[in-house]
Coordinates of C-alpha atoms (C1' of nucleotides) in Angstrom, one line a residue:
Chain N
X1 CA -68.4 -136.9 -34.3
X2 CA -69.4 -136.5 -30.7
X3 CA -69.6 -139.4 -28.3
X4 CA -71.1 -139.6 -24.9
X5 CA -71.0 -142.4 -22.3
X6 CA -74.1 -143.4 -20.5
X7 CA -76.1 -146.4 -19.4
X8 CA -78.4 -148.7 -21.4
X9 CA -80.4 -151.8 -20.8
X10 CA -78.5 -155.0 -20.7
X11 CA -77.6 -156.8 -24.0
X12 CA -79.6 -159.9 -23.2
X13 CA -82.8 -157.9 -22.9
X14 CA -82.1 -155.9 -26.0
X15 CA -81.0 -159.0 -28.0
X16 CA -84.4 -160.7 -27.4
X17 CA -86.5 -157.6 -27.9
X18 CA -84.8 -156.8 -31.2
X19 CA -84.4 -160.4 -32.3
X20 CA -80.8 -159.7 -33.2
X21 CA -78.1 -162.3 -33.9
X22 CA -76.9 -161.9 -30.3
X23 CA -79.9 -164.0 -29.3
X24 CA -77.7 -167.0 -30.2
X25 CA -75.0 -166.2 -27.7
X26 CA -74.6 -168.2 -24.4
X27 CA -75.4 -166.6 -21.1
X28 CA -71.6 -166.2 -20.5
X29 CA -71.0 -164.7 -23.8
X30 CA -73.7 -162.1 -23.5
X31 CA -72.3 -161.2 -20.1
X32 CA -69.0 -160.5 -21.7
X33 CA -70.7 -158.5 -24.5
X34 CA -72.5 -156.5 -21.9
X35 CA -69.3 -155.8 -20.0
X36 CA -67.0 -155.0 -22.9
X37 CA -69.3 -153.0 -25.2
X38 CA -69.1 -149.2 -25.2
X39 CA -72.3 -147.3 -25.4
X40 CA -72.4 -144.2 -27.6
X41 CA -74.7 -141.5 -28.8
X42 CA -74.5 -140.0 -32.3
X43 CA -76.3 -137.1 -34.0
X44 CA -77.6 -136.8 -37.5
X45 CA -74.6 -136.3 -39.8
X46 CA -72.1 -137.9 -37.5
X47 CA -69.8 -140.4 -39.1
X48 CA -69.2 -143.8 -37.4
X49 CA -66.4 -144.8 -39.8
X50 CA -65.1 -144.1 -43.2
X51 CA -64.3 -146.3 -46.2
X52 CA -60.7 -147.4 -45.9
X53 CA -60.6 -147.0 -42.1
X54 CA -59.1 -149.9 -40.2
X55 CA -61.6 -150.4 -37.5
X56 CA -61.2 -152.0 -34.1
X57 CA -64.8 -153.1 -33.6
X58 CA -68.3 -153.0 -35.0
X59 CA -71.6 -151.4 -34.0
X60 CA -75.0 -152.7 -32.8
X61 CA -77.7 -150.1 -33.3
X62 CA -80.0 -149.6 -30.3
X63 CA -82.1 -146.8 -31.7
X64 CA -81.9 -144.4 -34.6
X65 CA -81.0 -145.0 -38.2
X66 CA -77.6 -145.3 -40.0
X67 CA -76.9 -145.3 -43.7
X68 CA -74.2 -147.5 -45.0
X69 CA -72.7 -146.2 -48.3
X70 CA -69.9 -146.3 -50.7
X71 CA -68.3 -143.3 -52.2
X72 CA -68.1 -143.3 -56.0
X73 CA -67.2 -140.9 -58.7
X74 CA -66.5 -137.3 -57.5
X75 CA -67.7 -138.1 -54.0
X76 CA -71.3 -139.2 -54.9
X77 CA -72.6 -141.5 -52.2
X78 CA -74.2 -144.8 -53.2
X79 CA -76.3 -146.0 -50.3
X80 CA -76.0 -149.7 -49.8
X81 CA -78.4 -150.2 -46.9
X82 CA -79.8 -148.7 -43.8
X83 CA -79.3 -150.2 -40.3
X84 CA -81.8 -149.8 -37.5
X85 CA -82.5 -151.1 -34.0
X86 CA -81.1 -154.6 -33.5
X87 CA -78.9 -154.6 -36.6
X88 CA -75.1 -154.6 -36.7
X89 CA -72.8 -152.8 -39.1
X90 CA -69.1 -153.1 -40.0
X91 CA -69.0 -156.7 -39.0
X92 CA -67.9 -157.7 -42.5
X93 CA -64.6 -155.8 -42.2
X94 CA -64.1 -157.3 -38.7
X95 CA -64.6 -160.8 -39.9
X96 CA -62.5 -160.6 -43.0
X97 CA -60.0 -158.5 -41.2
X98 CA -59.9 -155.9 -44.0
X99 CA -60.3 -152.1 -43.8
X100 CA -63.9 -150.9 -44.2
X101 CA -65.3 -151.0 -47.7
X102 CA -68.1 -148.7 -46.8
X103 CA -68.8 -145.6 -44.7
X104 CA -71.5 -145.2 -42.1
X105 CA -73.3 -141.9 -41.3
X106 CA -76.2 -141.1 -39.0
X107 CA -79.5 -140.4 -40.6
X108 CA -81.6 -140.2 -37.4
X109 CA -80.0 -139.6 -34.0
X110 CA -78.6 -142.9 -32.7
X111 CA -77.8 -144.9 -29.6
X112 CA -75.3 -147.5 -30.5
X113 CA -73.0 -150.1 -28.8
X114 CA -69.5 -150.4 -30.0
X115 CA -68.1 -153.9 -29.6
X116 CA -64.4 -154.7 -29.9
X117 CA -63.4 -156.9 -32.9
X118 CA -61.9 -159.7 -30.8
X119 CA -65.2 -160.4 -29.2
X120 CA -67.0 -161.1 -32.5
X121 CA -64.1 -163.2 -33.7
X122 CA -64.1 -165.3 -30.5
X123 CA -67.9 -165.7 -30.6
X124 CA -67.8 -166.9 -34.2
X125 CA -64.9 -169.2 -33.5
X126 CA -66.3 -170.8 -30.4
X127 CA -70.1 -170.7 -30.8
X128 CA -71.3 -172.7 -33.8
X129 CA -74.9 -171.7 -33.4
X130 CA -74.0 -168.0 -33.4
X131 CA -71.6 -168.5 -36.2
X132 CA -74.3 -170.2 -38.3
X133 CA -76.5 -167.3 -37.7
X134 CA -73.8 -164.9 -38.8
X135 CA -73.5 -166.9 -42.0
X136 CA -77.2 -166.7 -42.6
X137 CA -77.1 -163.0 -42.0
X138 CA -74.3 -162.5 -44.5
X139 CA -76.0 -164.7 -47.0
X140 CA -79.2 -162.7 -46.6
X141 CA -77.4 -159.5 -47.3
X142 CA -75.7 -161.1 -50.3
X143 CA -79.0 -162.2 -51.8
X144 CA -80.4 -158.7 -51.4
X145 CA -77.3 -157.2 -53.0
X146 CA -77.5 -159.5 -56.0
X147 CA -81.1 -158.6 -56.5
X148 CA -80.3 -155.0 -56.3
X149 CA -77.6 -155.4 -58.9
X150 CA -80.2 -156.8 -61.3
X151 CA -82.6 -154.0 -60.5
X152 CA -80.2 -151.2 -61.1
X153 CA -78.9 -152.9 -64.3
X154 CA -82.3 -153.5 -65.8
X155 CA -84.9 -151.2 -64.4
X156 CA -85.6 -147.5 -65.2
X157 CA -85.1 -144.8 -62.6
X158 CA -88.9 -144.5 -62.3
X159 CA -89.3 -148.2 -61.5
X160 CA -86.4 -148.2 -59.0
X161 CA -87.7 -145.1 -57.2
X162 CA -91.1 -146.8 -56.8
X163 CA -89.4 -149.9 -55.6
X164 CA -87.3 -148.0 -53.1
X165 CA -90.4 -146.3 -51.6
X166 CA -92.0 -149.7 -51.2
X167 CA -88.9 -151.1 -49.6
X168 CA -88.8 -148.2 -47.2
X169 CA -92.4 -148.8 -46.2
X170 CA -91.5 -152.5 -45.6
X171 CA -88.4 -151.7 -43.5
X172 CA -89.5 -148.6 -41.6
X173 CA -93.3 -148.7 -41.8
X174 CA -95.8 -145.9 -41.9
X175 CA -97.4 -144.1 -39.0
X176 CA -101.2 -143.7 -38.5
X177 CA -101.3 -140.8 -41.0
X178 CA -99.5 -143.0 -43.5
X179 CA -96.3 -141.0 -43.3
X180 CA -93.2 -143.0 -43.9
X181 CA -91.3 -143.5 -40.7
X182 CA -88.0 -142.4 -42.2
X183 CA -87.3 -139.1 -43.7
X184 CA -84.5 -138.6 -46.2
X185 CA -83.4 -135.7 -48.3
X186 CA -84.0 -135.8 -52.0
X187 CA -80.3 -136.3 -52.4
X188 CA -80.3 -139.3 -50.1
X189 CA -83.2 -140.8 -52.1
X190 CA -81.2 -140.3 -55.2
X191 CA -78.3 -142.0 -53.7
X192 CA -80.3 -145.1 -53.0
X193 CA -81.9 -145.2 -56.4
X194 CA -78.7 -144.4 -58.1
X195 CA -79.8 -141.3 -60.0
X196 CA -79.6 -137.5 -59.9
X197 CA -81.3 -135.4 -57.2
X198 CA -83.3 -133.5 -59.9
X199 CA -84.7 -136.8 -61.3
X200 CA -86.0 -137.9 -57.9
X201 CA -87.7 -134.5 -57.4
X202 CA -89.4 -134.7 -60.8
X203 CA -90.5 -138.3 -60.4
X204 CA -91.7 -137.8 -56.8
X205 CA -93.9 -134.9 -58.1
X206 CA -95.2 -137.2 -60.9
X207 CA -96.1 -139.8 -58.3
X208 CA -97.8 -137.0 -56.4
X209 CA -99.8 -136.0 -59.4
X210 CA -100.8 -139.6 -59.9
X211 CA -102.1 -139.7 -56.3
X212 CA -99.6 -142.4 -55.3
X213 CA -98.0 -140.2 -52.6
X214 CA -98.3 -136.9 -50.9
X215 CA -95.3 -134.7 -50.1
X216 CA -94.8 -132.5 -47.0
X217 CA -91.3 -131.3 -47.2
X218 CA -89.1 -134.2 -46.4
X219 CA -92.0 -136.3 -45.2
X220 CA -93.7 -138.7 -47.6
X221 CA -97.2 -139.9 -47.2
X222 CA -97.7 -143.2 -49.0
X223 CA -101.3 -143.4 -50.4
X224 CA -101.2 -146.3 -52.9
X225 CA -98.7 -149.1 -52.3
X226 CA -100.3 -151.2 -55.0
X227 CA -99.9 -148.5 -57.5
X228 CA -96.2 -148.2 -56.6
X229 CA -95.8 -151.9 -56.8
X230 CA -97.3 -151.9 -60.3
X231 CA -94.9 -149.2 -61.4
X232 CA -91.9 -150.9 -59.9
X233 CA -92.4 -154.0 -61.9
X234 CA -91.5 -156.3 -59.0
X235 CA -90.4 -159.7 -60.0
X236 CA -91.9 -162.4 -57.8
Chain Y
X1 CA -78.9 -181.2 -69.0
X2 CA -76.8 -184.3 -69.3
X3 CA -75.0 -185.9 -66.5
X4 CA -72.3 -188.6 -66.5
X5 CA -70.8 -190.5 -63.7
X6 CA -67.0 -191.0 -63.7
X7 CA -64.0 -191.0 -61.5
X8 CA -62.0 -188.0 -60.3
X9 CA -59.1 -187.3 -58.1
X10 CA -59.7 -187.3 -54.4
X11 CA -61.1 -184.2 -52.7
X12 CA -58.2 -183.6 -50.4
X13 CA -55.8 -183.4 -53.4
X14 CA -58.1 -181.1 -55.2
X15 CA -58.8 -178.9 -52.2
X16 CA -55.2 -178.2 -51.7
X17 CA -54.4 -177.7 -55.4
X18 CA -57.2 -175.3 -55.8
X19 CA -56.9 -173.6 -52.5
X20 CA -60.7 -174.1 -51.9
X21 CA -62.6 -173.7 -48.6
X22 CA -62.5 -177.5 -48.2
X23 CA -58.8 -177.1 -47.3
X24 CA -60.2 -176.3 -43.8
X25 CA -62.0 -179.6 -43.3
X26 CA -60.5 -182.3 -41.1
X27 CA -59.2 -185.5 -42.6
X28 CA -62.4 -187.3 -41.5
X29 CA -64.6 -184.7 -43.0
X30 CA -62.8 -184.7 -46.3
X31 CA -63.1 -188.5 -46.4
X32 CA -66.9 -188.1 -46.1
X33 CA -67.0 -185.4 -48.7
X34 CA -65.0 -187.7 -51.0
X35 CA -67.4 -190.5 -50.4
X36 CA -70.7 -188.7 -50.6
X37 CA -70.0 -186.3 -53.5
X38 CA -71.4 -187.0 -56.9
X39 CA -69.1 -186.3 -59.9
X40 CA -70.8 -184.9 -63.0
X41 CA -70.0 -183.6 -66.4
X42 CA -71.8 -180.7 -68.0
X43 CA -71.6 -179.2 -71.5
X44 CA -71.8 -175.5 -72.5
X45 CA -75.4 -174.3 -72.2
X46 CA -76.4 -177.0 -69.6
X47 CA -78.2 -175.6 -66.6
X48 CA -77.2 -176.7 -63.1
X49 CA -80.1 -175.2 -61.3
X50 CA -82.7 -172.5 -61.9
X51 CA -83.8 -169.5 -59.8
X52 CA -86.6 -170.6 -57.5
X53 CA -85.5 -174.3 -57.4
X54 CA -85.3 -175.9 -54.1
X55 CA -82.0 -177.6 -54.2
X56 CA -80.7 -180.6 -52.3
X57 CA -77.0 -179.7 -52.5
X58 CA -74.4 -177.5 -53.9
X59 CA -71.6 -177.7 -56.5
X60 CA -67.8 -177.5 -56.4
X61 CA -66.3 -176.8 -59.8
X62 CA -63.3 -179.0 -60.8
X63 CA -62.9 -177.6 -64.3
X64 CA -64.7 -175.4 -66.7
X65 CA -66.6 -172.2 -66.1
X66 CA -70.1 -171.6 -64.8
X67 CA -72.1 -168.3 -64.9
X68 CA -74.3 -167.4 -62.0
X69 CA -77.1 -165.1 -63.0
X70 CA -80.5 -163.6 -62.1
X71 CA -83.3 -163.4 -64.5
X72 CA -84.8 -159.9 -64.8
X73 CA -87.4 -158.1 -66.9
X74 CA -88.6 -160.2 -69.9
X75 CA -86.0 -162.9 -69.3
X76 CA -82.9 -160.8 -69.6
X77 CA -80.0 -162.4 -67.7
X78 CA -77.9 -160.4 -65.2
X79 CA -74.7 -162.2 -64.6
X80 CA -73.7 -161.9 -61.0
X81 CA -70.4 -163.8 -61.1
X82 CA -68.5 -166.6 -62.7
X83 CA -67.3 -169.7 -60.9
X84 CA -64.2 -171.7 -61.9
X85 CA -61.9 -174.4 -60.6
X86 CA -62.0 -174.7 -56.8
X87 CA -65.0 -172.4 -56.3
X88 CA -68.4 -173.4 -55.0
X89 CA -71.9 -172.3 -56.0
X90 CA -75.4 -172.5 -54.6
X91 CA -74.0 -172.7 -51.1
X92 CA -76.0 -169.6 -50.2
X93 CA -79.3 -171.3 -50.7
X94 CA -78.2 -174.3 -48.8
X95 CA -77.0 -172.4 -45.8
X96 CA -80.0 -170.1 -45.6
X97 CA -82.3 -173.0 -46.5
X98 CA -84.1 -171.0 -49.1
X99 CA -84.8 -171.7 -52.8
X100 CA -82.1 -170.6 -55.2
X101 CA -82.1 -166.8 -55.9
X102 CA -80.0 -167.3 -59.0
X103 CA -79.6 -169.7 -61.9
X104 CA -76.4 -171.4 -63.0
X105 CA -75.5 -172.2 -66.6
X106 CA -72.3 -173.7 -68.1
X107 CA -70.1 -171.3 -70.1
X108 CA -67.3 -173.7 -70.7
X109 CA -67.6 -177.5 -70.4
X110 CA -67.4 -178.5 -66.8
X111 CA -66.5 -181.2 -64.4
X112 CA -68.2 -180.6 -61.1
X113 CA -68.9 -182.3 -57.8
X114 CA -72.4 -182.2 -56.4
X115 CA -72.4 -182.3 -52.6
X116 CA -75.6 -183.0 -50.5
X117 CA -76.8 -180.0 -48.4
X118 CA -76.7 -181.9 -45.1
X119 CA -72.9 -182.3 -45.5
X120 CA -72.3 -178.6 -45.8
X121 CA -74.6 -177.8 -42.8
X122 CA -72.8 -180.4 -40.7
X123 CA -69.4 -179.1 -41.6
X124 CA -70.4 -175.5 -40.8
X125 CA -72.0 -176.5 -37.5
X126 CA -69.2 -178.8 -36.3
X127 CA -66.0 -177.3 -37.7
X128 CA -65.4 -173.7 -36.5
X129 CA -62.4 -173.2 -38.7
X130 CA -64.3 -174.2 -41.8
X131 CA -67.3 -172.2 -40.7
X132 CA -65.1 -169.1 -40.3
X133 CA -63.7 -169.6 -43.8
X134 CA -67.3 -169.8 -45.1
X135 CA -68.1 -166.5 -43.4
X136 CA -65.0 -164.9 -45.0
X137 CA -66.0 -166.2 -48.4
X138 CA -69.5 -164.8 -48.1
X139 CA -68.2 -161.5 -46.8
X140 CA -65.9 -161.3 -49.7
X141 CA -68.7 -161.9 -52.2
X142 CA -70.7 -159.3 -50.3
X143 CA -68.0 -156.7 -50.6
X144 CA -67.7 -157.3 -54.3
X145 CA -71.5 -157.1 -54.8
X146 CA -71.6 -153.7 -53.0
X147 CA -68.9 -152.4 -55.1
X148 CA -70.6 -153.5 -58.2
X149 CA -73.8 -151.8 -57.1
X150 CA -71.9 -148.6 -56.9
X151 CA -70.4 -149.1 -60.3
X152 CA -73.6 -149.8 -62.1
X153 CA -75.3 -147.0 -60.4
X154 CA -72.7 -144.4 -61.1
X155 CA -70.6 -145.3 -64.1
X156 CA -71.3 -145.1 -67.8
X157 CA -71.6 -148.3 -69.9
X158 CA -68.3 -147.5 -71.5
X159 CA -66.6 -147.3 -68.1
X160 CA -68.2 -150.5 -66.9
X161 CA -67.3 -152.5 -70.0
X162 CA -63.7 -151.5 -69.6
X163 CA -63.8 -152.5 -66.0
X164 CA -65.4 -155.8 -66.8
X165 CA -62.6 -156.6 -69.3
X166 CA -60.0 -155.8 -66.7
X167 CA -61.8 -158.0 -64.2
X168 CA -61.9 -160.9 -66.7
X169 CA -58.2 -160.5 -67.2
X170 CA -57.7 -160.7 -63.5
X171 CA -59.9 -163.7 -62.9
X172 CA -59.2 -165.8 -66.0
X173 CA -55.9 -164.4 -67.2
X174 CA -54.5 -164.1 -70.8
X175 CA -52.6 -166.6 -72.8
X176 CA -49.2 -166.0 -74.4
X177 CA -50.8 -164.2 -77.3
X178 CA -52.6 -161.9 -74.9
X179 CA -56.0 -163.6 -75.6
X180 CA -58.4 -163.6 -72.7
X181 CA -58.8 -167.1 -71.3
X182 CA -62.6 -166.9 -71.3
X183 CA -64.7 -166.4 -74.3
X184 CA -68.2 -165.0 -74.1
X185 CA -70.9 -164.0 -76.5
X186 CA -71.5 -160.3 -76.9
X187 CA -74.8 -160.9 -75.2
X188 CA -73.1 -162.5 -72.2
X189 CA -70.8 -159.5 -72.0
X190 CA -73.8 -157.2 -72.1
X191 CA -75.4 -159.2 -69.3
X192 CA -72.4 -158.7 -67.1
X193 CA -72.2 -155.0 -67.8
X194 CA -75.9 -154.5 -67.6
X195 CA -76.5 -153.1 -71.1
X196 CA -77.8 -154.0 -74.6
X197 CA -75.9 -156.3 -76.8
X198 CA -75.6 -153.7 -79.5
X199 CA -74.0 -151.3 -77.1
X200 CA -71.3 -153.8 -76.2
X201 CA -70.6 -154.4 -79.9
X202 CA -70.3 -150.7 -80.6
X203 CA -68.0 -150.0 -77.6
X204 CA -65.8 -153.0 -78.3
X205 CA -65.2 -151.8 -81.8
X206 CA -64.4 -148.3 -80.4
X207 CA -61.9 -150.0 -78.0
X208 CA -60.5 -151.8 -81.0
X209 CA -60.1 -148.5 -83.0
X210 CA -58.4 -147.0 -80.0
X211 CA -55.9 -150.0 -80.0
X212 CA -56.9 -151.2 -76.6
X213 CA -58.1 -154.6 -77.8
X214 CA -58.2 -156.7 -80.9
X215 CA -61.2 -158.8 -81.8
X216 CA -61.2 -162.3 -83.4
X217 CA -64.8 -163.4 -83.3
X218 CA -65.5 -164.3 -79.7
X219 CA -61.9 -164.1 -78.7
X220 CA -60.6 -160.9 -77.3
X221 CA -56.9 -159.9 -77.3
X222 CA -56.1 -157.4 -74.6
X223 CA -53.4 -155.0 -75.7
X224 CA -53.6 -152.1 -73.3
X225 CA -54.7 -152.8 -69.7
X226 CA -53.5 -149.4 -68.6
X227 CA -55.7 -147.7 -71.2
X228 CA -58.7 -149.8 -70.1
X229 CA -58.0 -148.9 -66.5
X230 CA -58.0 -145.3 -67.4
X231 CA -61.3 -145.5 -69.1
X232 CA -62.8 -147.5 -66.3
X233 CA -62.1 -144.8 -63.8
X234 CA -61.2 -147.3 -61.1
X235 CA -61.5 -146.0 -57.6
X236 CA -58.6 -147.2 -55.5
Chain Z
dC1 C1' -79.1 -176.6 -98.3
dG2 C1' -82.0 -174.3 -95.1
dG3 C1' -82.0 -173.3 -90.4
dT4 C1' -80.5 -171.2 -86.2
dA5 C1' -77.7 -168.4 -83.4
dC6 C1' -74.7 -164.8 -83.3
dG7 C1' -72.7 -160.5 -84.8
dT8 C1' -72.9 -155.9 -87.0
dT9 C1' -74.6 -151.5 -88.5
dG10 C1' -77.7 -147.5 -89.1
dA11 C1' -81.5 -144.6 -87.8
dG12 C1' -84.6 -142.7 -84.7
dT13 C1' -86.2 -142.0 -80.0
dC14 C1' -86.5 -141.3 -75.2
dA15 C1' -85.1 -141.3 -70.5
dT16 C1' -82.1 -139.2 -67.8
dA17 C1' -78.1 -136.2 -66.8
dT18 C1' -76.4 -131.8 -66.8
dC19 C1' -76.4 -126.9 -66.2
dA20 C1' -78.3 -122.9 -64.6
dA21 C1' -81.3 -120.0 -62.1
dC22 C1' -84.1 -119.2 -58.3
dC23 C1' -86.7 -119.8 -53.9
dA24 C1' -87.2 -121.2 -48.9
dT25 C1' -85.4 -122.0 -44.6
dA26 C1' -82.4 -121.9 -40.8
dG27 C1' -78.4 -120.8 -38.5
dT28 C1' -74.5 -117.4 -37.8
dG29 C1' -72.2 -113.4 -36.4
dG30 C1' -71.6 -108.5 -36.3
Chain E
dC1 C1' -82.1 -107.2 -35.9
dC2 C1' -80.5 -107.8 -40.3
dA3 C1' -77.3 -109.2 -43.8
dC4 C1' -74.8 -113.4 -44.9
dT5 C1' -74.2 -118.0 -45.9
dA6 C1' -75.2 -122.7 -46.4
dT7 C1' -78.2 -126.3 -47.4
dG8 C1' -81.9 -128.2 -49.6
dG9 C1' -85.7 -128.0 -52.9
dT10 C1' -87.7 -126.8 -57.4
dT11 C1' -88.1 -125.8 -62.3
dG12 C1' -86.8 -125.1 -67.1
dA13 C1' -83.9 -125.7 -71.0
dT14 C1' -80.7 -128.4 -73.3
dA15 C1' -77.7 -132.2 -74.4
dT16 C1' -76.7 -136.9 -75.0
dG17 C1' -75.9 -141.7 -73.7
dA18 C1' -77.9 -145.6 -74.4
dC19 C1' -82.0 -148.4 -76.0
dT20 C1' -84.9 -150.1 -79.5
dC21 C1' -86.1 -151.6 -83.9
dA22 C1' -85.0 -153.3 -88.2
dA23 C1' -82.2 -155.0 -91.7
dC24 C1' -78.6 -157.7 -93.1
dG25 C1' -74.2 -160.4 -92.8
dT26 C1' -71.7 -164.5 -91.1
dA27 C1' -70.8 -169.0 -89.6
dC28 C1' -71.7 -173.3 -88.2
dC29 C1' -74.6 -177.6 -88.1
dG30 C1' -77.4 -181.5 -89.2

DNA sequence: CGGTACGTTGAGTCATATCAACCATAGTGG
DNA sequence: CCACTATGGTTGATATGACTCAACGTACCG
């Protein structure tokens, strides 16, 4: 878990570029944020915090990708969500003043800002507009979580894998060669879907046979989003 | 979906008795709440609102039990949570100004108060203490949802059913004869666990054989919480 | 009394997990 | 430079948990 100090663009610039919740802070508040934040670099595999940790602040991601997960039976990870540029993690534990109920690990090398707990609490308590946005953010995550519960409970692994691929396309996009802009190990994919690594491998190669995707090691080329949608049985 | 008007104790009294979020409102605010709320009665099976509805307010439960669920493949319900005395539902949709992402149906006859959207939004925008409590509430639900995702993804149906029974004991308690204070159909149990009705029936009768529970129609007597805990493989 | 909703049981099937073996790749250290 | 190890990917064989389908029992209700 290496950390390096270095400089980064001011928070106000970043907040507007990324459309983050910090957009709703006042000029003074964002100055304080800028002053008190701690800029850090992390490499793939680094852990930001672990389930059960009492944490003294939360993180805003400037670049890179973080996975947020819970650890279940015999250490198997269940990935809850990914966080990328402009998104914040660990704010839940700060706000409810509980120890972390998830862990966070770097998927793609990251630049993040660490922000002390007190600051978030003060902003929430003093700035109603910001507070309202935080509520919306949390509500949004809650809606997603509920819908994921329904999916996992009712859909087959095949349907869920197709859905996860579509979701990854929506969240991270594809490059000009149609390659997904996030690359995960088979095990990580399995830990999103909630299945065994071998099942992911088999299903991916089925999708490949059906010309829905192409595989190049860890890189996935998405050929037929409509086809995947059909498989995933998305409820509108 | 029958509704009746009638009188009920003032909100301030109720809020303190039930320890609800409304405890954090000012005297003036709770007066307004009291004045603008609409008291209603619902019977088992009544629907408060449906997924996709645009709703003009939210509900505070005074007595009875409501199930909040999402509708999945071919109409199968996935129960997300229950709400009981002092708890509020549908606030998520109000706050994020989206149509409902769940439905709500009465499990045990209810007295509820219907509160117009504007009121909640005003309270949240003007009362930081209340707003902070709303954030905590949402964060708490989020933590529970995340942990349920992990459970469904990683545990067997048997483990989950045991866990659900324990959770129901925690939430609703047992009477002096050790009967669970909520009675659900087998199908409803299945819709919490995320499985088929028949599977619940078979597993319940296994639990009965193993002297963990006793069954009397819809009523469940919980004999051995420790045993259920062991089966459920609870992660501390 | 028939109707409807719920509960139960058995049999058969299938998706998915598990176990095991093997390959590819990259990094490490002597 | 090569053996060594770790990590990730793949495939096949096998086991089994859980679902589906179907039949039937039970109980309440108008």
